[in-house]
Every structure is written in C-alpha cells, then in structure tokens.
Amino acid sequence: MTTTADSATSTPGKETAPPPPGNAGSPPRARRRLGPGRPIPFSWAIGPLLLLAVWSIGSATGWIDERNLSAPWQVVTTAQDLIERGRLQDDLWASAQRALLGLAFGIAVGLVLAVLAGLSRIGEGVIDGPVQIKRSIPSLALIPLLILWFGIGESMKVITIALGVLVPIYIHTHNGLRTIDSRYVELAETVRLSRTAFLRHVVLPGALPGFLLGLRFAVTSAWLSLVVVEQVNATDGIGYMMELARTYGQTDVIIVGLVVYGLLGLASDGLVRLVQRRALSWRRTLAD
C-alpha cells in the first residue's frame, strides 16, 4: 500500500525542490540595524561625567599635581566661597550681558546678510566675498585694530563677539537658502505667490535647518570670543576673574572659571539643540 507522501514523491515529472539550506526549522533572521540605534537618555552627560571621573581619580591617586590642576573637590570649595562672597554671580552676570549682546547683534547682521546674498545674485556678489575673507581671519586677530577704532571699552568687546557670531550664522543660513529645491521656487511662481508668502512658505522652512546649525556654532563662538575679550582691560567678568587669579597663582579660581565657561557652553548648545529638535520635528534623521 502506497502512502500519499510516497505517491507524491514518486509522481513522474514532478520533483519536490529541497528547502533552502540554513532555513529549515530555523527562526527568521532579525534585521540588522545600520543606524546609531535608539537615543540614550541624557547621553550628553556621559562624556563630561567620564572626564570628571578621570580627573577625580587622577587627583586622588596623585597622578595629577594639584599645583598644576586643582582637585575637583577643591574647585567646588573655591566656587562655594566665591558664591558666598557674591563675586561669582557678579562676574557671571557681566559676562552673560556681553555674550548676549554680541550674540544678538551677530545673529541679526549675519541673518540679514545671508538673506540678501541668498536671494539676490547682486547681493551675493557684493556680500559673499568680504564675508569669506572675514571667515579666514580670526576675530581675535582683529582685536588690535578694534582697540584702535573703538577703544578698550565695552563696544570693542561686544563687536568682537558679534564678529565671531556673524560668520557661522551667515555661512550656514546662506548655504540653506542656496540648497532650497528649485522646484519649490517654480511652484511658487506658478501659483503666483507674493514676495511675503514666498519668504514665509518657501524661504523660511528651507533656511531654518541651516540657520539652527549655524546658531549652534555661533553660541560656541560667542563664549570663545568672550574668554579673550574679558582679559583685555576688563574690570569684571569671568575672564577678568581668571586673569586676576593667574596673577596671584590661584589655580583653583582659574579652574572655576573654565568650568563655568564649559557649563555655559554646554547649556547653550543643549538649548539650541532642543529648539532645533522641536522646530524641525517634521524631519526624520539618524538623531531621532
């Protein structure tokens, strides 16, 4: 008596194909992720915490000479003393005012120049060249000339910060405008959008990613410029506090100033990234 399975296998002209090797009885292979993976909560703090751990271990074991780099606990004690005397708050407020003024002026001027150069061939010919020249000249190299023009007061300090902010805002916003898909412009012309509607519906969304990227660089540049200008005949500010500490060999006070600058830069960048994430929530990128 022939079974159904035997008859199926013995049917002339019909051969059953063997199963693919490696697949019989094995679960389906999981898809391999090629991206960076899911976001890690508070990943921005991993690097600073590791740096702090190395610093603490080095100070506790004697690998780091406290004459060259004060221990973290000594820096905390010094910061508490400066806060109790009110000195740190006053200097921090003076530094924040300079940085915010320079940042505001630099963003405004850089944005206007980028729009003029990005939407006009004549504007690009007039503006882009000088800005590219300025890009190759560090703002700090202009300090001697700015001192001759504006003196050693607050104007020179704010203008130096603004010049450092202007370039990244212009470069990235201008690039964002130039990379807008030309089909959107043609569509706007076809539906006869007004100049105001064109700026609002095409130019602004197209330039926003570049502007926010430039803003991240601009915020960092503002703090970098502030470090230097506050050491030029300043009477207050974090930089002045550090310069005075250098005169008296107070390493712990210098480290306090550096930590404050680092925290300000980290907080500013985090704020801009938060705005960037919310403003560009319609995009799907590897960072999501």
GROMACS .gro file of C-alpha atoms in nm:
model
  288
    1MET     CA    1   0.000   0.000   0.000
    2THR     CA    2   0.143   0.332  -0.108
    3THR     CA    3   0.104   0.634   0.114
    4THR     CA    4   0.013   0.981  -0.005
    5ALA     CA    5   0.361   1.111   0.065
    6ASP     CA    6   0.519   0.821  -0.128
    7SER     CA    7   0.290   0.877  -0.425
    8ALA     CA    8   0.369   1.247  -0.423
    9THR     CA    9   0.738   1.185  -0.435
   10SER     CA   10   0.710   0.915  -0.699
   11THR     CA   11   0.494   1.113  -0.940
   12PRO     CA   12   0.674   1.127  -1.276
   13GLY     CA   13   0.779   1.476  -1.395
   14LYS     CA   14   0.727   1.635  -1.058
   15GLU     CA   15   1.019   1.671  -0.823
   16THR     CA   16   0.995   1.844  -0.491
   17ALA     CA   17   1.259   2.115  -0.456
   18PRO     CA   18   1.473   2.079  -0.144
   19PRO     CA   19   1.435   2.354   0.113
   20PRO     CA   20   1.695   2.630   0.106
   21PRO     CA   21   1.997   2.545   0.320
   22GLY     CA   22   2.001   2.703   0.662
   23ASN     CA   23   1.630   2.792   0.663
   24ALA     CA   24   1.474   2.461   0.759
   25GLY     CA   25   1.346   2.476   1.112
   26SER     CA   26   1.539   2.798   1.193
   27PRO     CA   27   1.373   3.125   1.300
   28PRO     CA   28   1.383   3.418   1.060
   29ARG     CA   29   1.696   3.625   1.087
   30ALA     CA   30   1.645   3.959   1.263
   31ARG     CA   31   1.707   4.269   1.054
   32ARG     CA   32   2.041   4.427   1.137
   33ARG     CA   33   2.029   4.796   1.230
   34LEU     CA   34   2.274   5.010   1.037
   35GLY     CA   35   2.199   5.336   1.218
   36PRO     CA   36   2.332   5.454   1.556
   37GLY     CA   37   2.041   5.294   1.744
   38ARG     CA   38   1.787   5.438   1.980
   39PRO     CA   39   1.866   5.763   2.162
   40ILE     CA   40   2.022   5.722   2.506
   41PRO     CA   41   1.864   5.937   2.778
   42PHE     CA   42   2.100   6.214   2.896
   43SER     CA   43   2.370   6.097   2.657
   44TRP     CA   44   2.512   6.450   2.654
   45ALA     CA   45   2.628   6.396   3.015
   46ILE     CA   46   2.825   6.077   2.953
   47GLY     CA   47   3.139   6.247   2.820
   48PRO     CA   48   3.160   6.518   3.091
   49LEU     CA   49   3.098   6.260   3.366
   50LEU     CA   50   3.375   6.036   3.232
   51LEU     CA   51   3.608   6.336   3.218
   52LEU     CA   52   3.516   6.423   3.577
   53ALA     CA   53   3.580   6.064   3.685
   54VAL     CA   54   3.928   6.062   3.527
   55TRP     CA   55   4.004   6.400   3.684
   56SER     CA   56   3.891   6.280   4.029
   57ILE     CA   57   4.085   5.952   4.010
   58GLY     CA   58   4.396   6.132   3.891
   59SER     CA   59   4.376   6.385   4.175
   60ALA     CA   60   4.302   6.122   4.442
   61THR     CA   61   4.590   5.896   4.337
   62GLY     CA   62   4.840   6.179   4.295
   63TRP     CA   63   4.881   6.135   3.920
   64ILE     CA   64   4.773   6.497   3.874
   65ASP     CA   65   4.977   6.757   4.058
   66GLU     CA   66   4.743   6.994   4.242
   67ARG     CA   67   4.983   7.280   4.171
   68ASN     CA   68   4.903   7.239   3.801
   69LEU     CA   69   4.541   7.125   3.822
   70SER     CA   70   4.338   7.158   4.139
   71ALA     CA   71   4.130   6.862   4.254
   72PRO     CA   72   3.755   6.868   4.181
   73TRP     CA   73   3.665   6.896   4.550
   74GLN     CA   74   3.899   7.193   4.587
   75VAL     CA   75   3.733   7.360   4.289
   76VAL     CA   76   3.390   7.302   4.445
   77THR     CA   77   3.507   7.456   4.773
   78THR     CA   78   3.651   7.758   4.592
   79ALA     CA   79   3.329   7.802   4.392
   80GLN     CA   80   3.123   7.795   4.711
   81ASP     CA   81   3.348   8.059   4.864
   82LEU     CA   82   3.316   8.282   4.556
   83ILE     CA   83   2.938   8.242   4.561
   84GLU     CA   84   2.917   8.328   4.930
   85ARG     CA   85   3.112   8.648   4.867
   86GLY     CA   86   2.890   8.730   4.567
   87ARG     CA   87   3.186   8.760   4.337
   88LEU     CA   88   3.099   8.473   4.104
   89GLN     CA   89   2.742   8.594   4.050
   90ASP     CA   90   2.855   8.948   3.965
   91ASP     CA   91   3.120   8.832   3.721
   92LEU     CA   92   2.885   8.580   3.564
   93TRP     CA   93   2.618   8.845   3.509
   94ALA     CA   94   2.872   9.080   3.347
   95SER     CA   95   2.991   8.802   3.115
   96ALA     CA   96   2.636   8.699   3.025
   97GLN     CA   97   2.547   9.056   2.928
   98ARG     CA   98   2.845   9.084   2.693
   99ALA     CA   99   2.781   8.744   2.538
  100LEU     CA  100   2.409   8.805   2.484
  101LEU     CA  101   2.464   9.149   2.330
  102GLY     CA  102   2.730   9.020   2.094
  103LEU     CA  103   2.517   8.717   2.009
  104ALA     CA  104   2.211   8.932   1.934
  105PHE     CA  105   2.398   9.174   1.707
  106GLY     CA  106   2.589   8.895   1.531
  107ILE     CA  107   2.276   8.689   1.464
  108ALA     CA  108   2.084   8.991   1.331
  109VAL     CA  109   2.360   9.109   1.097
  110GLY     CA  110   2.453   8.759   0.981
  111LEU     CA  111   2.090   8.673   0.907
  112VAL     CA  112   2.029   8.990   0.707
  113LEU     CA  113   2.348   8.942   0.504
  114ALA     CA  114   2.263   8.576   0.438
  115VAL     CA  115   1.913   8.660   0.311
  116LEU     CA  116   2.044   8.938   0.086
  117ALA     CA  117   2.318   8.716  -0.056
  118GLY     CA  118   2.100   8.407  -0.079
  119LEU     CA  119   1.809   8.565  -0.266
  120SER     CA  120   1.998   8.802  -0.494
  121ARG     CA  121   2.286   8.743  -0.733
  122ILE     CA  122   2.397   9.104  -0.692
  123GLY     CA  123   2.377   9.071  -0.315
  124GLU     CA  124   2.584   8.754  -0.327
  125GLY     CA  125   2.848   8.923  -0.542
  126VAL     CA  126   2.876   9.216  -0.304
  127ILE     CA  127   2.847   9.035   0.031
  128ASP     CA  128   2.979   8.680  -0.004
  129GLY     CA  129   3.339   8.772  -0.088
  130PRO     CA  130   3.401   9.000   0.213
  131VAL     CA  131   3.236   8.751   0.449
  132GLN     CA  132   3.453   8.469   0.316
  133ILE     CA  133   3.760   8.691   0.370
  134LYS     CA  134   3.644   8.756   0.726
  135ARG     CA  135   3.594   8.382   0.769
  136SER     CA  136   3.965   8.324   0.707
  137ILE     CA  137   4.066   8.595   0.955
  138PRO     CA  138   4.011   8.501   1.321
  139SER     CA  139   3.809   8.758   1.511
  140LEU     CA  140   4.074   8.758   1.782
  141ALA     CA  141   4.333   8.873   1.527
  142LEU     CA  142   4.123   9.187   1.475
  143ILE     CA  143   4.140   9.289   1.842
  144PRO     CA  144   4.440   9.526   1.798
  145LEU     CA  145   4.260   9.705   1.515
  146LEU     CA  146   3.929   9.714   1.702
  147ILE     CA  147   4.105   9.863   2.003
  148LEU     CA  148   4.238  10.144   1.782
  149TRP     CA  149   3.891  10.206   1.638
  150PHE     CA  150   3.666  10.162   1.942
  151GLY     CA  151   3.900  10.184   2.239
  152ILE     CA  152   3.918   9.926   2.518
  153GLY     CA  153   3.565   9.970   2.650
  154GLU     CA  154   3.253   9.758   2.617
  155SER     CA  155   3.197   9.846   2.249
  156MET     CA  156   3.514   9.668   2.142
  157LYS     CA  157   3.425   9.357   2.341
  158VAL     CA  158   3.069   9.333   2.207
  159ILE     CA  159   3.180   9.394   1.846
  160THR     CA  160   3.448   9.124   1.873
  161ILE     CA  161   3.188   8.873   1.994
  162ALA     CA  162   2.943   8.980   1.720
  163LEU     CA  163   3.208   8.928   1.451
  164GLY     CA  164   3.269   8.577   1.579
  165VAL     CA  165   2.895   8.504   1.571
  166LEU     CA  166   2.825   8.663   1.233
  167VAL     CA  167   3.028   8.423   1.019
  168PRO     CA  168   2.870   8.086   1.118
  169ILE     CA  169   2.521   8.237   1.102
  170TYR     CA  170   2.586   8.372   0.753
  171ILE     CA  171   2.764   8.062   0.617
  172HIS     CA  172   2.504   7.806   0.723
  173THR     CA  173   2.197   8.021   0.654
  174HIS     CA  174   2.330   8.117   0.311
  175ASN     CA  175   2.400   7.751   0.236
  176GLY     CA  176   2.048   7.660   0.348
  177LEU     CA  177   1.900   7.918   0.113
  178ARG     CA  178   2.112   7.808  -0.181
  179THR     CA  179   2.017   7.442  -0.137
  180ILE     CA  180   1.639   7.500  -0.150
  181ASP     CA  181   1.492   7.281  -0.424
  182SER     CA  182   1.435   7.497  -0.732
  183ARG     CA  183   1.107   7.313  -0.798
  184TYR     CA  184   0.957   7.484  -0.494
  185VAL     CA  185   1.054   7.821  -0.639
  186GLU     CA  186   0.899   7.728  -0.973
  187LEU     CA  187   0.582   7.613  -0.797
  188ALA     CA  188   0.565   7.943  -0.606
  189GLU     CA  189   0.597   8.133  -0.934
  190THR     CA  190   0.331   7.914  -1.095
  191VAL     CA  191   0.074   7.978  -0.822
  192ARG     CA  192   0.179   8.348  -0.815
  193LEU     CA  193   0.282   8.366  -0.451
  194SER     CA  194   0.355   8.713  -0.324
  195ARG     CA  195   0.705   8.800  -0.204
  196THR     CA  196   0.590   8.785   0.158
  197ALA     CA  197   0.420   8.447   0.113
  198PHE     CA  198   0.726   8.316  -0.073
  199LEU     CA  199   0.952   8.413   0.217
  200ARG     CA  200   0.715   8.260   0.472
  201HIS     CA  201   0.630   7.933   0.296
  202VAL     CA  202   0.947   7.856   0.098
  203VAL     CA  203   1.246   8.056   0.219
  204LEU     CA  204   1.191   8.025   0.594
  205PRO     CA  205   1.138   7.644   0.605
  206GLY     CA  206   1.426   7.593   0.363
  207ALA     CA  207   1.674   7.810   0.552
  208LEU     CA  208   1.571   7.707   0.904
  209PRO     CA  209   1.785   7.388   0.930
  210GLY     CA  210   2.096   7.576   0.817
  211PHE     CA  211   2.025   7.870   1.047
  212LEU     CA  212   1.982   7.647   1.353
  213LEU     CA  213   2.303   7.460   1.272
  214GLY     CA  214   2.483   7.792   1.237
  215LEU     CA  215   2.333   7.904   1.567
  216ARG     CA  216   2.499   7.614   1.746
  217PHE     CA  217   2.837   7.721   1.613
  218ALA     CA  218   2.758   8.085   1.685
  219VAL     CA  219   2.678   8.022   2.052
  220THR     CA  220   3.007   7.839   2.098
  221SER     CA  221   3.194   8.114   1.914
  222ALA     CA  222   3.037   8.377   2.141
  223TRP     CA  223   3.175   8.210   2.454
  224LEU     CA  224   3.515   8.155   2.292
  225SER     CA  225   3.543   8.522   2.199
  226LEU     CA  226   3.423   8.626   2.543
  227VAL     CA  227   3.709   8.438   2.711
  228VAL     CA  228   3.964   8.654   2.531
  229VAL     CA  229   3.799   8.997   2.528
  230GLU     CA  230   3.739   8.984   2.902
  231GLN     CA  231   4.113   8.963   2.954
  232VAL     CA  232   4.167   9.294   2.771
  233ASN     CA  233   4.142   9.575   3.027
  234ALA     CA  234   3.820   9.439   3.181
  235THR     CA  235   3.716   9.519   3.537
  236ASP     CA  236   3.458   9.243   3.573
  237GLY     CA  237   3.352   8.917   3.415
  238ILE     CA  238   3.466   8.555   3.436
  239GLY     CA  239   3.766   8.623   3.212
  240TYR     CA  240   3.877   8.910   3.435
  241MET     CA  241   3.843   8.684   3.740
  242MET     CA  242   4.064   8.422   3.571
  243GLU     CA  243   4.325   8.678   3.466
  244LEU     CA  244   4.343   8.815   3.819
  245ALA     CA  245   4.378   8.461   3.955
  246ARG     CA  246   4.665   8.395   3.714
  247THR     CA  247   4.848   8.696   3.855
  248TYR     CA  248   4.824   8.554   4.207
  249GLY     CA  249   4.879   8.191   4.108
  250GLN     CA  250   4.528   8.079   4.212
  251THR     CA  251   4.487   7.767   4.001
  252ASP     CA  252   4.159   7.670   4.167
  253VAL     CA  253   3.995   8.002   4.072
  254ILE     CA  254   4.113   7.961   3.712
  255ILE     CA  255   3.959   7.612   3.701
  256VAL     CA  256   3.634   7.751   3.843
  257GLY     CA  257   3.624   8.000   3.555
  258LEU     CA  258   3.693   7.728   3.299
  259VAL     CA  259   3.420   7.507   3.447
  260VAL     CA  260   3.175   7.798   3.434
  261TYR     CA  261   3.260   7.864   3.069
  262GLY     CA  262   3.222   7.494   2.990
  263LEU     CA  263   2.885   7.468   3.164
  264LEU     CA  264   2.760   7.781   2.990
  265GLY     CA  265   2.864   7.645   2.653
  266LEU     CA  266   2.711   7.304   2.721
  267ALA     CA  267   2.384   7.455   2.843
  268SER     CA  268   2.365   7.696   2.548
  269ASP     CA  269   2.426   7.420   2.295
  270GLY     CA  270   2.169   7.199   2.465
  271LEU     CA  271   1.911   7.478   2.448
  272VAL     CA  272   1.973   7.533   2.078
  273ARG     CA  273   1.950   7.158   2.013
  274LEU     CA  274   1.618   7.147   2.196
  275VAL     CA  275   1.485   7.430   1.980
  276GLN     CA  276   1.624   7.255   1.672
  277ARG     CA  277   1.453   6.929   1.762
  278ARG     CA  278   1.117   7.097   1.815
  279ALA     CA  279   1.136   7.330   1.515
  280LEU     CA  280   1.243   7.050   1.279
  281SER     CA  281   1.019   6.777   1.418
  282TRP     CA  282   0.893   6.708   1.066
  283ARG     CA  283   1.233   6.570   0.965
  284ARG     CA  284   1.338   6.210   1.022
  285THR     CA  285   1.714   6.180   1.074
  286LEU     CA  286   1.962   5.941   1.235
  287ALA     CA  287   1.948   6.152   1.551
  288ASP     CA  288   1.580   6.065   1.607
   0.00000   0.00000   0.00000
